[in-house]
XYZ file of C-alpha atoms in Angstrom:
572
model
C 58.135 118.703 106.486
C 60.059 121.989 106.821
C 63.555 121.954 105.389
C 65.657 125.027 106.250
C 68.094 126.016 103.512
C 71.522 124.406 103.714
C 74.526 126.725 103.980
C 77.150 125.147 101.761
C 80.664 125.956 102.991
C 82.228 128.471 100.564
C 85.565 126.642 100.378
C 86.217 122.964 101.077
C 89.318 122.754 103.213
C 92.120 120.845 101.544
C 95.332 119.767 103.231
C 98.298 121.518 101.646
C 100.670 118.709 102.619
C 98.954 116.124 100.393
C 100.305 117.402 97.071
C 103.622 116.648 95.380
C 106.281 113.962 95.831
C 106.658 112.264 99.191
C 103.080 113.114 100.101
C 101.123 111.447 102.865
C 98.376 108.898 102.171
C 95.839 107.063 104.306
C 94.730 103.673 103.022
C 91.739 102.234 104.837
C 89.596 99.149 104.977
C 85.957 99.432 106.016
C 85.487 98.992 109.736
C 83.816 95.628 110.153
C 80.543 95.111 111.961
C 81.097 93.438 115.324
C 78.006 91.205 115.312
C 79.896 88.109 114.158
C 83.411 86.719 113.612
C 85.527 87.506 110.515
C 85.216 85.587 107.247
C 87.294 85.579 104.064
C 85.357 88.502 102.572
C 86.566 90.686 105.443
C 90.085 89.340 104.989
C 90.018 90.123 101.250
C 89.210 93.795 101.928
C 92.096 93.962 104.382
C 94.520 92.186 102.034
C 93.794 94.553 99.158
C 94.467 97.575 101.354
C 97.535 95.934 102.891
C 99.096 95.072 99.513
C 98.541 98.649 98.281
C 100.025 100.030 101.509
C 103.089 97.754 101.354
C 103.683 98.437 97.651
C 103.509 102.172 98.219
C 106.022 101.905 101.058
C 108.450 99.918 98.903
C 108.189 102.602 96.206
C 109.242 105.245 98.742
C 106.143 107.247 97.850
C 105.958 109.067 101.181
C 104.476 108.595 104.652
C 101.580 106.170 104.694
C 99.030 104.844 107.145
C 96.729 101.823 106.991
C 93.628 101.831 109.157
C 91.120 99.113 109.923
C 88.909 98.245 112.876
C 85.416 97.397 114.057
C 82.048 99.141 113.835
C 80.455 98.560 117.229
C 77.223 100.540 117.492
C 73.718 99.999 116.160
C 70.554 97.970 116.512
C 72.116 94.782 115.119
C 74.758 94.789 117.852
C 72.122 95.503 120.482
C 70.005 92.570 119.255
C 72.981 90.217 118.805
C 74.095 90.874 122.384
C 70.635 90.012 123.705
C 70.585 86.815 121.622
C 74.039 85.863 122.962
C 73.026 86.572 126.549
C 75.671 89.242 126.995
C 76.033 93.026 126.931
C 76.904 95.041 123.793
C 80.329 96.120 125.202
C 81.239 92.518 126.045
C 80.112 91.224 122.639
C 82.034 93.965 120.817
C 85.214 93.389 122.842
C 85.138 89.675 121.983
C 84.382 90.101 118.264
C 86.795 93.008 117.843
C 89.572 90.888 119.361
C 88.833 88.177 116.756
C 89.227 90.669 113.901
C 92.423 92.041 115.408
C 93.849 88.524 115.754
C 92.752 87.490 112.241
C 94.402 90.508 110.641
C 97.546 90.191 112.737
C 97.840 86.517 111.811
C 97.351 87.372 108.116
C 100.226 89.900 108.297
C 98.019 92.936 107.656
C 100.380 95.847 108.324
C 97.780 98.156 109.856
C 99.028 101.250 111.676
C 95.715 101.871 113.435
C 92.944 99.548 114.597
C 89.983 101.773 115.492
C 86.977 100.729 117.549
C 83.957 103.004 117.334
C 83.333 102.528 121.055
C 86.630 104.302 121.830
C 86.401 107.769 123.437
C 88.567 109.368 120.712
C 86.071 108.239 118.079
C 82.994 109.293 120.041
C 84.519 112.761 120.498
C 85.252 112.987 116.752
C 81.668 111.985 115.869
C 80.197 114.618 118.201
C 82.433 117.299 116.689
C 81.472 116.193 113.164
C 77.769 116.357 114.102
C 78.274 119.884 115.424
C 79.933 120.881 112.125
C 76.907 119.573 110.204
C 74.585 121.582 112.443
C 76.743 124.687 112.169
C 76.473 124.596 108.376
C 72.702 124.105 108.464
C 72.824 120.590 106.987
C 70.517 119.032 109.607
C 66.858 119.515 110.500
C 64.386 117.575 112.603
C 61.372 115.956 111.049
C 59.107 112.938 111.081
C 60.348 110.119 108.905
C 58.586 106.940 107.911
C 59.515 104.129 105.602
C 60.705 100.544 105.253
C 63.621 99.991 107.643
C 66.078 97.113 107.317
C 67.743 96.292 110.639
C 70.328 94.015 108.980
C 71.457 96.819 106.641
C 70.916 99.599 109.206
C 68.985 101.764 106.759
C 65.685 102.750 105.137
C 64.987 101.287 101.694
C 62.712 102.739 98.991
C 59.781 100.696 97.712
C 61.608 100.214 94.396
C 64.296 98.151 96.162
C 61.837 95.758 97.841
C 60.160 92.517 96.787
C 57.359 90.424 98.301
C 58.285 87.178 100.046
C 56.841 84.732 102.580
C 58.514 84.486 105.998
C 59.281 81.298 107.996
C 55.730 81.286 109.400
C 54.224 81.512 105.930
C 53.169 85.152 106.312
C 53.700 87.660 103.492
C 56.530 90.143 104.091
C 58.742 92.592 102.257
C 62.476 92.050 101.853
C 65.414 93.861 100.267
C 65.663 92.808 96.617
C 69.473 92.831 96.823
C 70.172 91.173 100.176
C 66.929 89.300 100.966
C 66.807 90.819 104.455
C 63.336 91.542 105.853
C 62.172 95.148 106.291
C 59.622 96.674 108.671
C 57.549 99.839 108.356
C 58.927 102.399 110.783
C 57.738 105.869 111.685
C 59.664 108.123 114.034
C 60.942 111.643 114.616
C 64.566 111.904 113.541
C 67.204 114.365 112.495
C 67.439 114.565 108.716
C 70.491 115.331 106.599
C 69.846 117.502 103.514
C 71.356 115.004 101.108
C 69.224 116.365 98.258
C 71.138 119.667 98.415
C 74.353 117.856 97.472
C 73.217 116.146 94.280
C 74.872 118.704 91.985
C 78.080 119.062 94.070
C 78.441 115.278 94.092
C 77.958 115.057 90.328
C 80.523 117.804 89.783
C 83.005 116.064 92.095
C 82.709 112.799 90.189
C 82.822 114.352 86.729
C 85.889 116.359 87.692
C 87.527 113.242 89.174
C 86.837 110.217 86.946
C 89.306 108.123 88.969
C 87.580 108.925 92.263
C 85.772 105.563 92.148
C 87.423 102.440 90.703
C 86.840 100.126 88.878
C 84.832 102.041 86.287
C 81.600 99.951 86.480
C 81.163 101.169 90.065
C 81.886 104.764 89.035
C 79.145 104.461 86.425
C 76.774 102.945 88.990
C 77.215 105.939 91.303
C 76.615 108.353 88.417
C 73.333 106.520 87.742
C 72.301 106.880 91.400
C 73.055 110.593 91.267
C 70.918 110.895 88.145
C 67.877 109.779 90.155
C 66.059 111.496 93.022
C 68.281 111.840 96.075
C 66.006 112.015 99.116
C 67.166 113.476 102.403
C 68.725 110.987 104.796
C 67.559 110.104 108.296
C 70.675 110.418 110.472
C 69.389 109.601 113.950
C 67.175 107.061 115.679
C 64.916 107.414 118.702
C 66.986 106.524 121.759
C 64.068 104.541 123.176
C 64.659 102.079 120.276
C 68.439 102.317 120.065
C 70.426 102.825 123.240
C 73.701 101.296 122.008
C 75.161 104.233 120.100
C 76.432 107.779 120.441
C 73.742 110.178 121.715
C 73.008 113.236 119.595
C 74.759 116.175 121.278
C 72.233 118.349 123.144
C 69.351 115.926 122.423
C 69.278 112.900 124.705
C 66.177 111.503 122.970
C 68.126 110.651 119.788
C 71.024 108.352 118.865
C 73.334 109.167 115.930
C 72.710 106.903 112.918
C 75.245 104.088 112.940
C 76.512 104.814 109.417
C 77.264 108.476 110.183
C 79.037 107.257 113.311
C 80.990 104.576 111.422
C 82.088 106.718 108.460
C 83.722 109.273 110.732
C 86.277 106.600 111.695
C 88.353 107.666 108.680
C 88.773 111.055 110.354
C 89.102 109.691 113.899
C 92.258 107.742 113.007
C 93.798 111.003 111.737
C 93.124 112.886 114.960
C 90.026 114.819 113.885
C 89.339 117.626 114.596
C 92.875 118.678 115.596
C 95.457 116.943 113.351
C 93.479 115.443 110.445
C 94.476 118.318 108.145
C 97.990 116.903 107.890
C 96.532 113.946 105.974
C 92.988 114.558 104.779
C 91.751 114.341 101.994
C 94.658 112.140 100.831
C 92.721 108.979 101.608
C 91.968 105.868 99.578
C 89.067 103.790 100.960
C 88.962 100.078 100.041
C 85.320 98.956 100.335
C 83.023 96.134 99.272
C 80.402 96.810 96.608
C 77.582 96.284 99.136
C 78.561 99.485 100.984
C 79.297 101.564 97.881
C 76.367 103.982 98.316
C 77.375 104.783 101.891
C 80.945 105.591 100.812
C 80.386 107.152 97.393
C 77.179 109.147 98.028
C 76.487 109.667 101.743
C 80.093 110.059 102.959
C 81.251 112.641 100.366
C 78.040 114.626 100.906
C 78.485 114.574 104.682
C 82.090 115.705 104.286
C 81.101 118.569 101.982
C 78.431 119.622 104.486
C 81.029 119.655 107.278
C 83.410 121.807 105.202
C 85.783 119.003 104.192
C 86.738 117.548 100.807
C 85.730 114.034 99.734
C 88.409 111.314 99.863
C 90.741 111.091 96.867
C 89.685 107.605 95.825
C 87.179 104.886 96.668
C 88.447 101.466 95.575
C 85.599 98.973 95.288
C 85.725 95.198 95.210
C 83.151 92.472 94.674
C 82.360 89.440 96.812
C 83.596 85.892 97.285
C 81.234 82.993 96.692
C 81.806 79.428 97.901
C 81.401 76.811 95.193
C 79.163 79.218 93.317
C 76.945 80.089 96.290
C 76.801 83.323 98.247
C 78.386 83.040 101.699
C 75.638 82.846 104.280
C 75.258 81.718 107.875
C 71.959 80.080 106.947
C 73.727 77.998 104.265
C 76.538 77.151 106.681
C 79.217 78.020 104.144
C 80.915 80.994 105.790
C 84.660 80.340 105.516
C 86.870 80.870 108.558
C 90.131 82.739 107.760
C 91.917 81.149 110.737
C 91.277 77.686 109.291
C 92.364 78.848 105.824
C 95.670 80.202 107.140
C 96.277 76.885 108.881
C 95.416 74.859 105.773
C 97.159 76.926 103.087
C 99.679 78.966 105.159
C 99.352 82.717 105.569
C 101.274 83.551 102.393
C 99.549 80.820 100.396
C 96.092 82.146 101.210
C 97.160 85.785 100.765
C 98.452 84.871 97.302
C 95.306 83.006 96.312
C 92.882 85.761 97.296
C 94.921 88.524 95.638
C 95.760 86.434 92.556
C 92.213 85.201 91.939
C 90.218 88.159 93.255
C 88.951 90.442 90.477
C 87.469 93.646 91.963
C 84.699 94.203 89.426
C 83.195 90.705 89.543
C 82.415 88.083 92.174
C 85.034 85.351 92.561
C 84.637 81.764 93.678
C 86.470 79.926 96.442
C 86.893 76.182 96.818
C 89.705 74.054 98.193
C 90.857 72.392 94.979
C 91.249 75.784 93.321
C 93.452 77.147 96.118
C 95.655 74.050 96.094
C 96.068 74.144 92.316
C 96.973 77.854 92.128
C 99.322 77.879 95.103
C 101.118 74.636 94.202
C 101.507 75.580 90.558
C 102.689 79.156 90.971
C 104.408 79.310 94.359
C 105.658 75.807 95.138
C 106.488 74.538 91.645
C 107.216 77.530 89.409
C 108.801 80.000 91.848
C 110.133 77.588 94.480
C 111.335 75.090 91.897
C 113.220 77.786 90.004
C 115.059 78.930 93.134
C 115.864 75.350 94.104
C 117.259 74.454 90.681
C 119.338 77.607 90.224
C 120.954 77.368 93.667
C 121.459 73.581 93.784
C 125.054 72.546 94.675
C 125.377 70.581 91.437
C 124.606 73.709 89.373
C 126.113 76.360 91.628
C 128.781 74.606 93.761
C 130.341 77.876 94.961
C 126.951 79.062 96.315
C 127.528 82.531 94.835
C 125.857 85.050 92.585
C 128.017 84.199 89.526
C 129.380 86.570 86.898
C 127.549 87.662 83.757
C 129.341 87.307 80.415
C 128.670 90.038 77.866
C 130.272 87.773 75.275
C 127.676 85.059 75.847
C 124.762 87.475 76.198
C 125.737 90.642 74.270
C 123.531 93.695 74.168
C 121.960 94.015 70.727
C 119.764 96.520 68.934
C 117.808 93.816 67.095
C 117.538 90.597 69.077
C 116.553 88.706 65.934
C 120.238 88.835 64.984
C 121.415 87.827 68.470
C 122.027 84.167 67.705
C 125.000 84.960 65.521
C 126.668 87.117 68.205
C 126.524 85.042 71.398
C 124.986 82.019 73.094
C 121.632 83.680 73.842
C 118.739 83.035 71.464
C 116.129 85.504 70.216
C 113.546 84.186 72.681
C 116.003 84.825 75.533
C 116.105 88.495 74.576
C 112.311 88.610 74.410
C 112.061 87.181 77.905
C 114.694 89.596 79.302
C 112.726 92.516 77.852
C 109.573 91.187 79.586
C 111.290 90.989 82.971
C 112.913 94.417 82.542
C 109.484 95.998 81.983
C 107.866 94.124 84.885
C 108.403 96.671 87.728
C 106.657 99.455 85.802
C 103.885 97.105 84.708
C 103.298 95.976 88.270
C 103.316 99.577 89.571
C 100.758 100.553 86.936
C 98.441 97.687 87.858
C 98.690 98.473 91.569
C 97.846 102.103 90.829
C 94.822 100.961 88.812
C 93.632 98.656 91.630
C 94.305 95.560 89.517
C 96.606 93.598 91.788
C 95.461 90.341 90.197
C 96.842 91.528 86.843
C 100.168 92.433 88.435
C 100.413 88.893 89.815
C 99.417 87.455 86.441
C 102.341 89.302 84.815
C 104.773 88.108 87.487
C 103.554 84.524 87.108
C 104.018 84.691 83.327
C 107.604 85.939 83.738
C 108.349 83.182 86.268
C 107.182 80.634 83.682
C 109.370 82.298 81.029
C 112.385 82.120 83.346
C 111.774 78.424 83.947
C 111.615 78.027 80.167
C 114.932 79.874 79.778
C 116.595 77.666 82.404
C 115.156 74.470 80.940
C 115.979 75.463 77.373
C 119.706 75.861 78.045
C 120.104 72.867 80.393
C 122.901 74.240 82.558
C 123.277 70.875 84.279
C 124.696 69.513 80.994
C 127.366 72.204 80.652
C 130.960 71.368 81.630
C 132.164 73.796 84.302
C 135.793 72.744 83.599
C 135.569 74.129 80.058
C 136.224 77.926 80.303
C 133.780 78.802 77.512
C 131.087 76.515 78.915
C 131.653 77.933 82.410
C 131.091 81.484 81.140
C 127.748 80.497 79.658
C 126.762 78.375 82.675
C 127.466 81.282 85.057
C 125.567 83.658 82.789
C 122.494 81.391 82.789
C 122.548 81.258 86.591
C 123.212 85.010 86.857
C 120.223 85.847 84.652
C 118.013 83.398 86.560
C 119.006 84.816 89.965
C 118.461 88.357 88.689
C 114.946 87.346 87.646
C 114.294 85.766 91.031
C 115.522 88.929 92.757
C 113.010 90.986 90.755
C 110.176 88.569 91.534
C 111.052 88.450 95.226
C 111.133 92.238 95.413
C 107.820 92.698 93.593
C 106.059 89.959 95.577
C 106.836 91.491 98.977
C 103.450 93.278 99.243
C 101.601 90.014 98.546
C 103.605 87.195 100.183
C 105.902 89.022 102.630
C 107.256 85.961 104.476
C 108.008 83.956 101.328
C 109.513 86.980 99.564
C 111.766 87.609 102.557
C 112.917 83.986 102.488
C 113.629 84.206 98.756
C 115.548 87.488 98.967
C 117.520 86.302 101.992
C 118.582 83.203 100.047
C 119.846 85.522 97.299
C 121.708 87.590 99.937
C 119.691 90.713 99.139
C 120.066 92.946 102.190
C 117.027 94.676 103.768
C 118.194 98.038 102.402
C 118.341 96.604 98.867
C 114.704 95.534 98.658
C 112.919 98.745 97.725
C 111.026 98.755 94.459
C 112.065 102.373 93.901
C 115.719 101.322 93.444
C 115.061 98.032 91.643
C 117.229 97.489 88.565
C 117.362 94.328 86.487
C 120.425 92.814 84.834
C 122.637 95.937 84.958
C 125.598 94.010 83.462
C 123.644 93.590 80.234
C 123.653 97.380 79.990
C 127.361 97.638 80.783
C 126.843 98.715 84.407
C 128.200 97.024 87.552
C 126.015 94.559 89.431
C 126.404 94.857 93.229
C 125.376 91.220 93.685
C 127.896 89.694 91.273
C 130.346 87.466 93.127
C 128.434 87.799 96.393
C 128.044 84.698 98.556
C 124.433 83.552 98.611
C 122.504 83.424 101.871
C 122.053 80.223 103.853
C 119.952 77.462 102.332
C 116.807 77.332 104.465
C 115.250 74.525 102.478
C 112.186 74.466 100.236
C 110.869 77.954 99.520
C 107.210 76.955 99.628
C 106.014 73.449 100.502
C 103.370 71.953 98.246
C 99.892 71.783 99.728
C 98.319 68.384 100.111
C 95.312 67.878 97.891
C 92.145 66.641 99.513
C 88.900 65.473 97.952
C 87.036 66.264 101.134
C 87.989 69.834 101.797
C 89.254 70.223 105.362
C 88.203 73.857 105.621
C 84.572 73.061 104.864
C 84.455 71.052 108.085
C 85.598 74.110 110.037
C 83.002 76.604 108.888
C 81.614 79.150 111.254
């Protein structure tokens, strides 16, 4: 097979506007394949990207965009439409609408929902293809190998295992997914992926944070240490009609993954306005599509004269009671039913609190109920209820802080002799004071679950502080007791204000309810301006003496436990 030499672009074009403070950033989810309705794995990808996008906005880090959407071309769509007795456009319109509704219901703050059947995307793909041709990255040749329709790609023999199909006949399947493969031989356009092995290795070694978490970075390095064969990037149109035709060759259809990956440029207005944003892009992707995003996509971008994305943030999968989600097992979990059962914020919190990107996580009803009731309803909601109760805070205000009762000290181990606060109270105040930076660091490191773990620990410490000093037993008529009682409530409300502010990216509705109860105005909710307990440091507190917001009742209602999980009866 003849392979003309590739002409690597001399300089990868970088957008000047992406550097420095206040820079732009695109956060993206994968675009989801429109051959079936959404499940909680899709929702998890979207929630991770949404939480990062919201947190960045609250930090005032600069203009940001969040893109998501549906991948609507390919053989799987073509076959699914036939099976459903409909046309590919009708199937895609219906499934895409389900994803849009699921993400809207889950409060995903996307700024762009792209469909690959849109004209703007098709135009971008054709321009991208022309750029690849212009740089000599494509050639036509005969390709044969084991093709997996379910994964829309050719697989090497090393990734296959022998199995027996439903009719008892021997067959080959993907070792990772179990999907059947078929030997295919056809004339296609090939992408000179092999020419980009060294540039890809250099890119990764120069940018160790380009792929997170680290186990996935190491996995990609291992792939790049092996042979990197050229990639078939088109299919015969006689086999695949539902896709974008290769420009100037009506016999070929552009490979669905090349088509789909260009969506990250389409949403930025490629080829006209993308330079204002690209390559300041962070892609949130599942581990099953890592190779497409961390090997093929950067290589394609380099070949087209563009830089790879800044970061690829990879997450693992959700299992259901220890089993992989599968239509054949009937255990695919419907996000609409989950939002109804646990509330939108409750389910958002569970997935982000329990989801650990570098390992698979397990879902079952009892686990959701336990986590959400314990941490949202009881710990956080109970703390707000107790500290704003009329018996404790009859004036319904943000009371004054007494520096006499809670003096600032150099060594908190000597604090007991100076005021009413104990050494452990100082330890807990130090923990809360450091929380915003801790949370920001964990978000930056794509460890949202650790950020929520830290917040949950501080909420428990605040409950301990409140319980330890029993404000309900203090006599408000005694001036000295009143000073200490008001200080306990002041410290507790300050903690709640911090937690409400930091939880906005994760549970936006509940956080808004909490902050509104504390009379924190919309302009006072940015993380960038968050200060904790300024009176302890001798500075004025703008909330001190302020009337609290209206009591809207229980912050978060406890979920009913159920032995027979209601969601499992509403599976797809």
